[in-house]
Amino acid sequence: MKSALRVAGRRMVRTARTSRQRQLAGFSTVCAGRTLPVSMLVPRTAASIHTTARLAIQAQAAGSESDSKAADLGDMIPMERIRNVGIIAHVDHGKTTLVDCLLKQSGALSGTTMQETRVMDSNALEKERGITILSKVTSLMYKDHRINIVDTPGHADFGGEVERILSMVDSVVLVVDASEGPMAQTKFVLTKALARGLHPLVVLNKIDRPTSRPDEVDSELLELFLALGASDEQTSYDMLFASAKEGWCSRSLDDVAAYSDAAAKGQPTNGSMVPLLDAILDRVPPPRGQREGAPFSMLVTQLEANSYLGKCALGRVASGTVSVGDRIRVLAPGSGEVTEEGKVTKLFLRSGVHQIEMAQAGAGDLVAVSGVPSVGVNSTIGSPEVSQPLEFVPVDPPTISVTFSVNDSPLAGREGSLLTSSMIRDRLLREAETNVALQIVGGSKSESMEVRGRGELQLSVLIETMRREGFELSVTPPRVLFKRDPENKQRVLEPYEEITIDVDHAASGIVIEKLTKRKGELKSFTDVADKARLVFHIPTRGLLGYASEFKNDTHGTGVMNHSFLHYGEHAGVLEKSRKSSMVCMSAGTATSYALNLMEPRGRLFVRNGDSVYPGMIVGELSKDGNDLEVNPTKAKQLTNIRAAGKDETIRLTPVKPWALEEIIAYVNPDEAIEITPSQIRLRKQILDPLKRKQFSRKRVGDADCFID
C-alpha cells in the first residue's frame, strides 16, 4: 500500500512539472529560431560584469541591515543565520566558475584581481589541467547571513573528496550543463547527496548557449532523481537558470530571454547572482546542533598546511563552542583512543581566498583549528570530557593499484634529489593522511609500496606532484583490484564502471566495436544535439589503455567520462590491444643514423641525442609478435671513402612526449615507468635480457598477477 502511494505521489510530481516543461519548450523554440551572435557567448570584461552585480547584491543586503549593524565575518553568529552548502557537478559543468562569480559579486575577493578566473583552483596542477582536484571551503556574508560554500571536484577519480565533504553541509547546489544534461559524475554525486537525505537545489548552467535544451535536461534530471530512489520532497527541487560566465542567474526563463536579447544588442544585462543567494537562504536549512551546555566536538574532514602554524584541521563543529586557548584532545576514528592533547592556538575562517582569525566558533561553523599537529582525517577533536568519537562517512573502496619503488635504472640519480625508499614511503604515508581515497600497502619488497586509488587520473596527479618535488620513481602498470564473492570463494568479482561517451555519429561505429571487444555492454544510444551519446557498462580492465585509442578514433572530438558502478562477475580474458615493443640492447646515446633504420619498423619513443640503456623501451612495433631488441646507439662507420649521403639529410618523425595518464594506460604488465623530475621513460621491469626470458617462461597467466 505504501509503495503504491509513493508511486502515485511521484506521478503527481511529474504531472506538476507540466507547466514548467511547456515554458521550457517555448524558450527552446525561441533559441532555436534565432541566430545568436558571438557577442552573446563572449563575456564582457570581468570587472564590469561583477562590479555591476556586486552593487546589486549590496543593495539587496542593505535592506536587511537597516535596523541593526551587520555581523562581522569573523564573529560567531547565531546558528539560524548560517548556511552550509556544497557545490557538486560533473566535470566542466561550471561549478568553480559559479563559485568565483558568487565570491566576486559578494565582495569576498576584494584583495584579488577581478580579471582572475577560477581563484578557488589554487593548486598549480589544477590551474594547468583546468580541473578541481581538492575540495575547498570558503564563505561570504549576504543579508547578515554567513554562507559557507564548499567547492568539490567533478572528476570521478576524486570522488572521495565529494563523499567526505557531504558530511559538512546541509544541502547541495547541483550544477548541470543545460546542453549536456546529467552525466556520469552527476549521477555519482547525486546518489551520495540523496543517500544522506539532502535536498538539492538545481542550477542549469550555460543556459545562454544556442545548444541549450532546458526542457529535455529537466526531464532527464527528474528521471534520474526517481531512478535513484529520491523522496517526494527531494524530487520537488527548485530549479534556477544561470550563466556563470556572464555573471547572472534567474528563476524565470523570461528573464533569461531578456538577458540574451540584451547581450545580443551589446547592452548590459543588469543580472546578478541574487536569485541563487536568495534561494540558498530560503531552501537550505540552518545547521543542527547544540551550543549551550554541550562539550565541543568536531569531525576533521580535511588538513591544511600553514607555514607558521603547521598542520591545521578543517571541519564542521558538531556541538558546543570553542575559543582560542581552550584545552582539546584528539580521538582516533572508530576506536576513540586519545592520540594527542593540546590547546587551540588559532581559529580560522576562510573568506574568498583569505583566512580570517576568529576568537570563538560554535556548532554549525566550518573552521580550521591549529594546535594538534598529529591530527588526521576522520579524527575527532573535542573537549577533555569528550570520550566518544564522531561517526565519519566511509569512502568507496579503490579499484586499481600501482607499485611505487626506487628507480634502479642506470640513469638513476642524475636529476632527482629524493631517491631512497624511505623518502618515498614517508611521502606516500603523508599523502594517505590527507587523502583518504588512497590506500598505502607495504609491497612484497622492502623498497616498494603499493598505492591503491580510484583511477588513472588520481594516480597520475600524485606522481606528477612527487616528481615536481624532486622524487625519482619506478612505477609498475596499474592492476585491477579483484574481490572474492563472500558467499562463494571460488567466484571472482571485478569492478565495473559506467562510461558515457559523446561522439560524432560517424565515429560511433568504431567506438562501439572496440568497447564491445573490451567486454563492454551498450546500455543506451541517444542523440544529444548533433552528437551521439553512448552509455556502456564495462569492466575497469577494459578501460585501461583505451583513452589514447579513443582520441585517435574520434580525431579528438569525442568526450568520455566514467564513474565506478559496482563489483560484478569476472568478464573473462580480454583481447590484447597493444603491439610488441622495441627494446634497447646497448647503453649510450641514440643516433639519428640508427633511429632512421629503426623507424620503418614502427613508432619511436626516443629522439636523437637521448640517453638509452639496455632494457629501455625505445619504440613500438607496427606488427604484433615478440619484442624486438634493437641498437639505437649504432653510428655510421667512418672510412676514407667519400660517401654520397650525409647524416644531415635524415628527417625523423617528431616524437610526441609522454603524458603521465597516457603512459600509465599504455604500459604492459612486464614493463615499468621510470619517472624523474624532467623525464618519463618506459622500460622493462627486468633489464637483463636473459633473466627476462627466464621469468617469462615461469609466468602462468595475466589473471594470476591481477587477482588481489
XYZ file of C-alpha atoms in Angstrom:
708
model
C 0.000 0.000 0.000
C 2.813 2.405 0.918
C 4.717 1.641 -2.281
C 1.598 2.308 -4.359
C 1.073 5.662 -2.647
C 4.730 6.501 -3.225
C 4.471 5.777 -6.953
C 1.261 7.823 -7.148
C 2.989 10.694 -5.383
C 5.844 10.648 -7.870
C 3.374 10.679 -10.729
C 1.785 13.757 -9.208
C 5.211 15.380 -9.045
C 5.791 14.575 -12.700
C 2.333 15.993 -13.578
C 3.003 19.158 -11.598
C 6.033 19.799 -13.782
C 3.960 20.006 -16.976
C 3.635 23.790 -16.867
C 7.363 24.170 -16.433
C 8.015 21.822 -19.341
C 5.815 23.954 -21.566
C 7.671 27.114 -20.564
C 10.996 25.433 -21.218
C 9.845 24.181 -24.582
C 8.785 27.714 -25.515
C 12.206 29.062 -24.591
C 13.936 26.336 -26.626
C 11.837 27.296 -29.641
C 12.886 30.927 -29.270
C 16.578 29.999 -29.028
C 16.356 27.566 -31.916
C 14.694 30.115 -34.194
C 17.228 32.878 -33.620
C 20.871 33.051 -34.669
C 22.802 34.117 -31.601
C 25.784 36.394 -32.273
C 29.259 35.723 -30.994
C 28.967 38.668 -28.610
C 26.355 36.735 -26.647
C 28.779 33.909 -25.988
C 31.822 36.072 -25.246
C 31.516 37.889 -21.889
C 32.342 41.484 -21.299
C 35.280 42.276 -19.037
C 35.020 40.533 -15.688
C 35.413 43.821 -13.832
C 32.365 45.439 -15.473
C 30.148 42.372 -15.031
C 30.930 41.704 -11.383
C 31.101 45.355 -10.321
C 27.533 45.954 -11.511
C 26.333 42.713 -9.940
C 28.169 43.441 -6.677
C 26.336 46.735 -6.359
C 23.040 44.869 -6.833
C 23.921 42.350 -4.114
C 24.995 45.108 -1.727
C 21.718 46.904 -2.355
C 19.808 43.716 -1.582
C 21.826 43.149 1.597
C 21.442 46.748 2.759
C 17.691 46.319 3.173
C 18.140 43.637 5.814
C 20.763 45.627 7.735
C 18.916 48.917 8.102
C 17.826 48.263 11.700
C 20.952 46.614 13.084
C 24.630 46.603 12.398
C 25.740 43.720 10.196
C 27.750 40.962 11.818
C 31.426 40.817 11.005
C 32.550 37.763 9.050
C 34.901 36.672 11.828
C 32.291 36.868 14.599
C 30.367 33.874 15.916
C 26.784 34.385 14.795
C 23.580 32.516 15.697
C 23.076 29.158 14.020
C 19.863 30.265 12.307
C 21.946 32.761 10.286
C 24.389 30.115 8.969
C 24.007 28.179 5.717
C 26.359 25.330 4.794
C 26.072 24.308 1.152
C 28.194 22.224 -1.232
C 28.576 22.743 -4.972
C 28.503 19.424 -6.842
C 28.516 18.734 -10.565
C 30.030 16.741 -13.374
C 33.460 17.810 -14.576
C 33.461 21.015 -16.662
C 29.847 21.916 -15.927
C 30.896 25.251 -14.414
C 30.728 24.836 -10.636
C 34.099 26.525 -9.933
C 33.163 29.412 -12.234
C 29.870 29.682 -10.352
C 31.681 29.888 -7.001
C 34.006 32.546 -8.458
C 31.003 34.559 -9.547
C 29.400 34.384 -6.096
C 32.608 35.456 -4.351
C 33.346 38.334 -6.713
C 29.850 39.748 -6.654
C 29.625 39.490 -2.855
C 32.908 41.372 -2.430
C 34.713 38.419 -0.812
C 37.556 38.754 -3.345
C 38.266 42.425 -2.701
C 42.002 41.791 -2.460
C 42.332 39.917 -5.757
C 42.319 40.905 -9.397
C 38.824 40.906 -10.868
C 40.094 39.528 -14.172
C 41.480 36.434 -12.427
C 39.420 33.310 -13.076
C 38.976 30.110 -11.060
C 40.545 31.637 -7.949
C 39.468 28.587 -5.925
C 41.741 26.350 -8.025
C 44.879 27.444 -6.190
C 46.892 24.287 -6.852
C 49.375 24.542 -9.746
C 48.149 21.281 -11.285
C 44.559 22.489 -11.071
C 45.352 25.653 -12.996
C 47.318 23.727 -15.646
C 44.733 20.992 -16.183
C 41.655 23.161 -15.722
C 40.042 20.777 -13.215
C 39.332 20.819 -9.489
C 41.396 18.233 -7.614
C 40.990 19.232 -3.956
C 37.850 20.408 -2.163
C 37.935 23.989 -0.895
C 35.864 25.750 1.726
C 35.074 29.455 1.592
C 32.374 31.787 2.899
C 30.622 35.074 2.227
C 28.187 37.382 4.006
C 24.767 38.094 2.496
C 21.790 39.710 4.231
C 23.521 39.301 7.600
C 23.846 35.545 6.954
C 27.092 33.611 6.610
C 27.003 31.264 3.644
C 29.724 28.608 3.827
C 30.397 27.196 0.348
C 32.316 24.014 -0.425
C 33.675 23.599 -3.969
C 34.146 19.914 -4.859
C 35.952 18.071 -7.697
C 33.933 16.957 -10.692
C 36.058 14.045 -11.905
C 35.155 10.531 -10.787
C 38.739 9.746 -9.737
C 38.464 12.364 -6.980
C 35.059 11.218 -5.752
C 36.490 10.610 -2.278
C 36.672 14.373 -1.801
C 32.949 14.660 -2.522
C 31.997 11.853 -0.132
C 33.872 13.426 2.793
C 32.641 16.966 2.169
C 28.961 15.980 2.159
C 29.182 15.427 5.923
C 29.927 19.162 6.371
C 26.938 20.614 4.511
C 23.179 20.717 4.982
C 22.291 20.902 1.283
C 23.922 20.949 -2.131
C 23.676 23.008 -5.290
C 23.637 20.569 -8.210
C 25.061 22.332 -11.278
C 24.103 20.764 -14.611
C 25.128 21.845 -18.089
C 21.999 22.950 -19.964
C 23.376 21.376 -23.158
C 24.966 18.128 -21.951
C 22.479 17.324 -19.226
C 23.192 14.885 -16.373
C 26.381 12.882 -16.953
C 28.192 10.019 -15.215
C 29.585 12.069 -12.328
C 26.253 13.870 -11.935
C 24.701 10.512 -11.110
C 27.524 9.652 -8.699
C 27.425 12.882 -6.660
C 23.617 12.962 -6.674
C 23.499 9.385 -5.358
C 25.707 10.352 -2.414
C 23.687 13.504 -1.691
C 20.322 11.731 -1.793
C 21.620 8.903 0.405
C 22.435 11.468 3.120
C 18.915 12.895 2.904
C 19.977 16.235 1.411
C 17.546 18.277 -0.694
C 19.433 19.531 -3.758
C 18.979 22.923 -5.356
C 19.377 22.544 -9.150
C 21.084 25.163 -11.332
C 21.026 24.782 -15.114
C 24.268 26.488 -16.104
C 25.308 27.713 -19.560
C 21.653 28.373 -20.359
C 22.648 31.133 -22.812
C 24.252 28.719 -25.230
C 22.409 28.163 -28.520
C 22.648 24.391 -27.957
C 20.951 24.512 -24.543
C 17.936 22.223 -24.190
C 16.408 23.006 -20.787
C 13.184 21.086 -21.375
C 14.958 17.797 -22.129
C 17.516 18.291 -19.353
C 14.751 18.922 -16.827
C 13.053 15.665 -17.848
C 16.346 13.757 -17.672
C 17.027 15.150 -14.207
C 13.595 14.189 -12.920
C 14.000 10.662 -14.286
C 17.443 10.449 -12.654
C 16.036 11.551 -9.292
C 13.298 8.930 -9.488
C 15.693 6.208 -10.633
C 17.937 6.895 -7.618
C 15.044 6.481 -5.193
C 14.584 10.135 -4.255
C 11.759 11.017 -1.899
C 8.865 13.237 -2.891
C 10.454 16.188 -1.079
C 13.780 15.648 -2.863
C 12.083 15.455 -6.251
C 10.354 18.785 -5.643
C 13.621 20.639 -6.121
C 13.865 24.288 -7.108
C 15.460 24.983 -10.487
C 17.346 28.117 -11.462
C 18.832 29.132 -14.805
C 22.283 30.663 -14.884
C 25.215 31.746 -16.957
C 28.128 31.765 -14.518
C 30.461 33.040 -17.216
C 28.226 36.079 -17.822
C 27.534 36.538 -14.115
C 23.755 36.191 -13.808
C 21.116 33.791 -12.527
C 17.328 33.795 -12.726
C 14.304 31.831 -11.578
C 12.327 32.643 -14.732
C 13.027 31.842 -18.353
C 11.506 35.199 -19.266
C 14.472 36.899 -17.593
C 16.829 34.536 -19.443
C 15.338 35.605 -22.755
C 15.638 39.271 -21.746
C 19.289 38.831 -20.729
C 20.010 37.041 -24.006
C 18.392 39.836 -26.030
C 20.375 42.472 -24.139
C 23.640 40.581 -24.698
C 22.807 40.209 -28.393
C 22.429 44.005 -28.673
C 25.635 44.624 -26.725
C 23.747 46.131 -23.777
C 24.366 45.365 -20.078
C 22.099 42.635 -18.729
C 21.934 44.058 -15.171
C 21.709 40.482 -13.939
C 23.376 39.084 -10.838
C 23.553 36.027 -8.591
C 20.981 37.431 -6.161
C 18.320 34.805 -7.076
C 20.747 31.979 -6.239
C 21.785 33.571 -2.940
C 18.126 34.116 -2.025
C 17.338 30.507 -2.914
C 20.165 29.311 -0.655
C 18.786 31.331 2.262
C 15.243 30.079 1.641
C 15.839 26.411 0.758
C 18.972 25.414 2.686
C 18.140 24.656 6.339
C 20.331 26.096 9.114
C 22.736 23.637 10.764
C 21.526 21.479 13.624
C 23.391 21.117 16.878
C 23.589 22.316 20.467
C 25.887 25.103 21.550
C 24.848 25.860 25.121
C 25.665 23.232 27.714
C 27.298 20.810 25.247
C 31.013 19.929 25.024
C 32.939 20.985 21.953
C 33.379 18.314 19.255
C 34.393 18.490 15.600
C 34.995 15.877 12.896
C 38.133 16.550 10.836
C 37.397 16.302 7.111
C 40.463 17.981 5.637
C 44.004 19.004 6.621
C 45.649 22.259 5.615
C 49.315 23.225 5.787
C 50.273 26.588 7.302
C 53.810 27.967 7.058
C 53.685 29.405 10.599
C 51.282 27.142 12.488
C 51.953 23.772 10.871
C 49.041 21.406 10.345
C 45.532 22.849 10.630
C 42.417 20.658 10.895
C 39.366 21.764 8.905
C 35.925 20.539 9.827
C 32.422 21.339 10.977
C 31.774 21.978 14.653
C 29.201 19.378 15.694
C 28.412 20.625 19.189
C 29.411 23.198 21.774
C 31.705 26.170 21.333
C 35.479 26.553 21.225
C 37.724 29.540 21.873
C 41.400 30.243 21.370
C 43.321 28.805 24.323
C 40.826 26.020 25.172
C 42.170 22.577 26.037
C 41.317 19.922 23.437
C 42.069 16.267 22.720
C 42.164 14.135 19.561
C 40.252 10.840 19.352
C 41.169 8.203 16.781
C 38.398 7.321 14.302
C 36.444 4.231 15.267
C 38.301 3.212 18.427
C 38.096 6.547 20.265
C 41.642 6.212 21.587
C 43.158 9.511 22.709
C 46.095 10.151 20.379
C 47.025 13.708 21.353
C 46.150 16.504 23.765
C 46.810 20.197 23.369
C 45.175 23.585 23.219
C 43.690 25.732 20.478
C 46.307 28.210 19.250
C 44.328 29.674 16.338
C 40.853 29.523 14.817
C 40.415 30.395 11.153
C 37.501 31.046 8.848
C 38.125 31.293 5.106
C 36.501 34.097 3.114
C 37.305 34.061 -0.587
C 40.991 33.135 -0.702
C 41.795 34.834 2.623
C 41.926 33.394 6.123
C 40.177 35.365 8.859
C 41.003 34.780 12.505
C 38.148 34.015 14.887
C 38.120 34.324 18.645
C 35.293 31.817 19.113
C 33.365 29.315 16.985
C 30.270 27.251 17.672
C 28.194 24.382 16.361
C 27.472 24.738 12.642
C 30.640 26.706 11.803
C 33.186 25.425 9.272
C 36.538 26.358 10.777
C 40.204 25.388 10.785
C 41.799 24.596 14.155
C 45.533 24.629 14.912
C 47.281 23.260 17.987
C 47.193 19.476 17.437
C 49.927 18.693 14.870
C 49.393 14.903 14.741
C 45.664 15.010 13.934
C 44.434 13.048 10.897
C 41.424 12.993 8.618
C 38.262 11.470 10.201
C 39.666 12.090 13.694
C 37.507 13.785 16.331
C 38.697 16.950 18.062
C 36.836 17.663 21.296
C 36.909 18.998 24.807
C 38.694 16.937 27.512
C 35.339 15.457 28.624
C 34.574 14.039 25.148
C 35.233 10.270 25.067
C 33.231 9.028 22.068
C 34.419 9.769 18.503
C 32.032 11.177 15.907
C 30.848 8.948 13.084
C 32.538 9.505 9.747
C 31.469 8.712 6.190
C 33.399 5.738 4.726
C 34.508 6.306 1.150
C 34.079 3.811 -1.662
C 36.937 1.311 -1.997
C 39.708 1.820 -4.584
C 39.564 -0.115 -7.827
C 43.124 -0.072 -9.213
C 46.629 -0.095 -7.758
C 50.224 0.548 -8.777
C 53.511 -0.152 -7.022
C 55.998 2.632 -6.250
C 59.639 1.637 -5.877
C 63.136 3.059 -6.095
C 64.406 3.998 -9.541
C 67.081 1.360 -10.205
C 67.846 2.181 -13.841
C 71.413 3.025 -14.998
C 70.343 6.681 -15.306
C 69.084 6.950 -11.712
C 70.222 9.828 -9.541
C 71.123 12.246 -12.331
C 68.185 14.628 -11.853
C 66.256 13.988 -8.649
C 67.269 14.751 -5.082
C 64.834 12.398 -3.273
C 65.854 8.884 -4.239
C 65.674 6.421 -1.339
C 62.837 4.045 -0.472
C 62.397 5.603 2.978
C 61.814 9.038 1.427
C 59.252 7.601 -0.981
C 57.497 5.688 1.809
C 57.308 8.736 4.100
C 55.912 10.884 1.294
C 53.218 8.325 0.431
C 52.199 7.935 4.065
C 51.865 11.710 4.382
C 49.647 11.708 1.296
C 47.445 8.984 2.765
C 46.886 11.113 5.879
C 45.131 13.839 3.874
C 43.667 11.780 1.002
C 41.521 9.024 2.474
C 40.589 7.750 -1.005
C 44.163 6.422 -1.318
C 45.358 3.293 0.440
C 49.045 2.557 1.031
C 50.035 -1.096 1.417
C 53.546 -2.415 2.031
C 54.914 -4.091 -1.091
C 56.463 -7.546 -1.396
C 59.928 -5.941 -1.335
C 61.143 -3.582 1.360
C 61.785 -0.812 -1.143
C 58.316 -0.922 -2.756
C 54.911 0.406 -1.713
C 51.543 -0.459 -3.257
C 49.252 2.544 -3.797
C 45.537 1.918 -4.370
C 43.279 4.570 -5.868
C 40.150 5.314 -7.879
C 41.603 5.763 -11.361
C 44.491 6.625 -13.620
C 43.995 10.385 -13.252
C 44.153 10.309 -9.465
C 47.371 8.275 -9.519
C 48.931 10.437 -12.236
C 48.262 13.598 -10.188
C 50.052 12.034 -7.224
C 53.009 11.003 -9.394
C 53.229 14.424 -11.040
C 53.198 16.125 -7.644
C 56.025 13.912 -6.387
C 58.211 14.388 -9.459
C 57.874 18.171 -9.112
C 59.077 17.825 -5.534
C 62.280 16.162 -6.779
C 61.474 12.449 -6.479
C 62.731 9.742 -8.815
C 60.417 6.729 -9.026
C 59.780 3.458 -10.734
C 56.054 2.745 -11.156
C 54.525 -0.555 -12.262
C 51.469 -0.841 -14.566
C 48.053 -0.382 -12.948
C 46.258 -3.564 -11.990
C 42.611 -4.025 -11.134
C 41.697 -4.976 -7.569
C 39.586 -8.123 -7.655
C 37.416 -9.489 -4.851
C 36.190 -12.908 -3.785
C 32.457 -13.437 -3.544
C 31.658 -13.718 0.202
C 29.116 -16.459 -0.487
C 31.265 -18.380 -2.975
C 35.025 -18.045 -2.541
C 35.645 -19.629 -5.940
C 33.781 -16.799 -7.681
C 35.909 -13.775 -8.594
C 34.372 -10.300 -8.725
C 35.828 -7.335 -10.560
C 34.926 -3.611 -10.620
C 32.610 -2.305 -13.329
C 32.218 1.293 -14.452
C 29.557 3.249 -16.273
C 31.052 5.130 -19.192
C 29.260 7.941 -21.042
C 30.572 8.921 -24.471
C 29.556 11.824 -26.716
C 30.894 11.389 -30.264
C 30.040 12.295 -33.818
C 27.691 9.809 -35.448
C 30.385 8.849 -37.962
C 32.691 7.643 -35.170
C 30.065 5.812 -33.116
C 30.582 2.541 -35.005
C 34.296 2.167 -34.240
C 33.716 3.158 -30.594
C 31.010 0.515 -30.146
C 33.157 -2.106 -31.865
C 36.219 -1.511 -29.684
C 34.333 -1.271 -26.397
C 32.450 -4.466 -27.203
C 35.777 -6.248 -27.666
C 36.759 -4.941 -24.238
C 33.691 -6.676 -22.681
C 31.587 -3.510 -22.651
C 27.793 -3.728 -22.787
C 25.887 -0.966 -24.579
C 23.036 0.282 -22.375
C 21.693 3.225 -24.365
C 22.206 5.066 -27.656
C 20.594 8.514 -27.847
C 21.002 11.722 -29.842
C 22.092 14.818 -27.936
C 22.214 17.899 -30.172
C 24.481 16.910 -33.064
C 26.262 14.132 -31.122
C 25.544 10.514 -30.332
C 25.541 9.638 -26.633
C 26.607 6.092 -25.787
C 26.307 4.613 -22.296
C 28.273 1.419 -21.565
C 28.770 -0.794 -18.533
C 32.302 -2.110 -18.808
C 34.917 -3.771 -16.555
C 37.590 -1.406 -15.282
C 40.152 -3.643 -17.014
C 38.552 -2.802 -20.328
C 39.117 0.931 -19.846
C 42.827 0.680 -19.104
C 44.683 1.928 -22.151
C 41.579 2.904 -24.106
C 41.826 6.694 -23.685
C 44.558 7.141 -26.319
C 42.722 4.888 -28.785
C 39.536 6.879 -28.210
C 41.275 10.163 -29.050
C 42.632 8.718 -32.297
C 39.349 7.094 -33.322
C 37.314 10.269 -32.743
C 40.039 12.655 -34.024
C 39.976 14.476 -30.694
C 36.293 15.459 -30.935
C 34.846 12.829 -28.594
C 34.191 13.248 -24.868
C 34.434 10.279 -22.499
C 33.501 10.198 -18.800
C 33.213 7.266 -16.434
C 32.426 6.512 -12.798
C 32.521 3.450 -10.556
C 29.348 1.328 -10.779
C 29.682 -1.876 -8.748
C 31.593 -5.133 -8.376
C 30.328 -7.808 -10.737
C 31.216 -11.215 -12.114
C 34.568 -11.613 -13.829
C 34.130 -10.915 -17.553
C 36.867 -13.265 -18.781
C 40.088 -12.738 -20.699
C 40.405 -9.524 -22.712
C 41.960 -9.363 -26.148
C 45.437 -7.886 -26.318
C 45.209 -4.355 -27.685
C 48.842 -3.227 -27.681
C 51.567 -4.328 -30.068
C 55.076 -5.502 -29.164
C 57.963 -3.247 -28.209
C 61.411 -2.300 -29.459
C 63.793 -2.953 -26.557
C 67.199 -1.309 -26.390
C 70.156 -3.684 -26.166
C 73.047 -1.256 -25.542
C 73.887 1.784 -23.437
C 74.823 5.162 -24.815
C 73.259 7.971 -26.814
C 70.696 7.457 -29.567
C 71.927 8.451 -33.029
C 69.942 9.669 -35.994
C 71.616 7.026 -38.174
C 70.286 4.154 -36.028
C 66.867 5.743 -35.493
C 66.476 6.200 -39.236
C 66.985 2.437 -39.697
C 64.512 1.627 -36.887
C 61.714 3.989 -37.901
C 60.277 1.804 -40.711
C 59.605 -0.929 -38.129
C 57.206 1.157 -36.027
C 56.790 4.236 -33.830
C 59.778 5.649 -31.938
C 59.765 6.936 -28.349
C 63.279 8.473 -28.270
C 64.938 11.311 -30.147
C 68.429 11.836 -31.475
C 70.763 12.536 -28.546
C 68.619 10.891 -25.836
C 70.386 8.655 -23.330
C 69.368 4.983 -23.513
C 70.278 1.793 -21.662
C 69.685 -1.976 -22.028
C 66.094 -2.910 -21.245
C 64.703 0.538 -22.064
C 61.732 0.567 -24.468
C 62.546 2.867 -27.374
C 59.562 2.232 -29.666
C 56.504 0.196 -30.622
C 56.483 -2.277 -33.488
C 53.914 -1.862 -36.218
C 53.293 -5.651 -36.246
C 52.318 -7.848 -33.348
C 54.629 -10.607 -32.198
C 57.623 -10.927 -29.907
C 59.579 -7.944 -28.641
C 62.466 -6.896 -30.879
C 65.868 -5.960 -29.456
C 67.432 -3.031 -31.300
C 70.551 -0.890 -31.029
C 69.642 2.820 -31.190
C 73.254 3.833 -30.416
C 74.693 2.437 -33.636
C 76.744 5.048 -35.505
C 77.737 5.246 -39.135
C 81.132 3.716 -39.837
C 83.762 6.268 -40.801
C 86.003 5.302 -43.767
C 88.354 7.016 -46.159
C 85.893 6.506 -48.988
C 83.738 9.501 -49.723
C 80.005 8.727 -49.370
C 77.197 10.248 -51.412
C 74.766 10.530 -48.476
C 75.070 12.648 -45.321
C 73.573 12.280 -41.846
C 72.266 15.846 -42.002
C 69.738 14.828 -44.653
C 67.965 12.390 -42.293
C 64.433 13.522 -41.433
C 62.911 11.671 -38.486
C 59.260 11.831 -37.463
C 58.876 14.102 -34.397
C 58.411 12.177 -31.148
C 55.410 13.117 -29.045
C 56.373 13.449 -25.352
C 54.570 11.167 -22.937
C 51.804 12.438 -20.686
C 51.500 10.601 -17.374
C 47.913 9.469 -17.976
C 48.870 8.150 -21.423
C 51.907 6.183 -20.314
C 50.103 4.725 -17.258
C 47.388 3.447 -19.586
C 49.878 2.282 -22.226
C 52.397 0.270 -20.184
C 52.333 -3.557 -20.364
C 52.324 -5.871 -17.303
C 56.029 -6.789 -17.706
C 57.106 -3.134 -18.048
C 57.630 -0.203 -15.693
C 57.645 3.578 -15.864
C 60.800 5.465 -14.921
C 59.892 8.925 -13.646
C 62.339 11.743 -12.943
C 61.772 15.500 -12.481
C 62.248 16.115 -16.221
C 61.928 12.742 -17.979
C 59.381 9.937 -18.341
C 60.811 6.716 -19.754
C 59.399 3.273 -20.439
C 61.459 0.210 -19.526
C 61.236 -3.485 -18.808
C 60.893 -4.425 -15.153
C 63.779 -6.869 -15.609
C 66.556 -5.152 -17.545
C 68.766 -8.195 -18.160
C 67.536 -9.976 -21.346
C 68.463 -13.492 -20.153
C 66.693 -13.121 -16.811
C 63.738 -11.578 -18.613
C 63.348 -14.639 -20.837
C 63.621 -16.989 -17.849
C 60.918 -15.077 -15.983
C 58.574 -15.083 -18.986
C 58.664 -18.888 -19.068
C 57.656 -19.108 -15.397
C 54.611 -16.879 -15.782
C 51.349 -18.783 -15.693
C 48.990 -16.065 -16.908
C 47.965 -12.466 -16.525
C 44.989 -13.333 -14.285
C 47.296 -14.649 -11.559
C 49.069 -11.289 -11.454
C 45.866 -9.269 -11.251
C 43.824 -11.102 -8.599
C 44.179 -9.324 -5.285
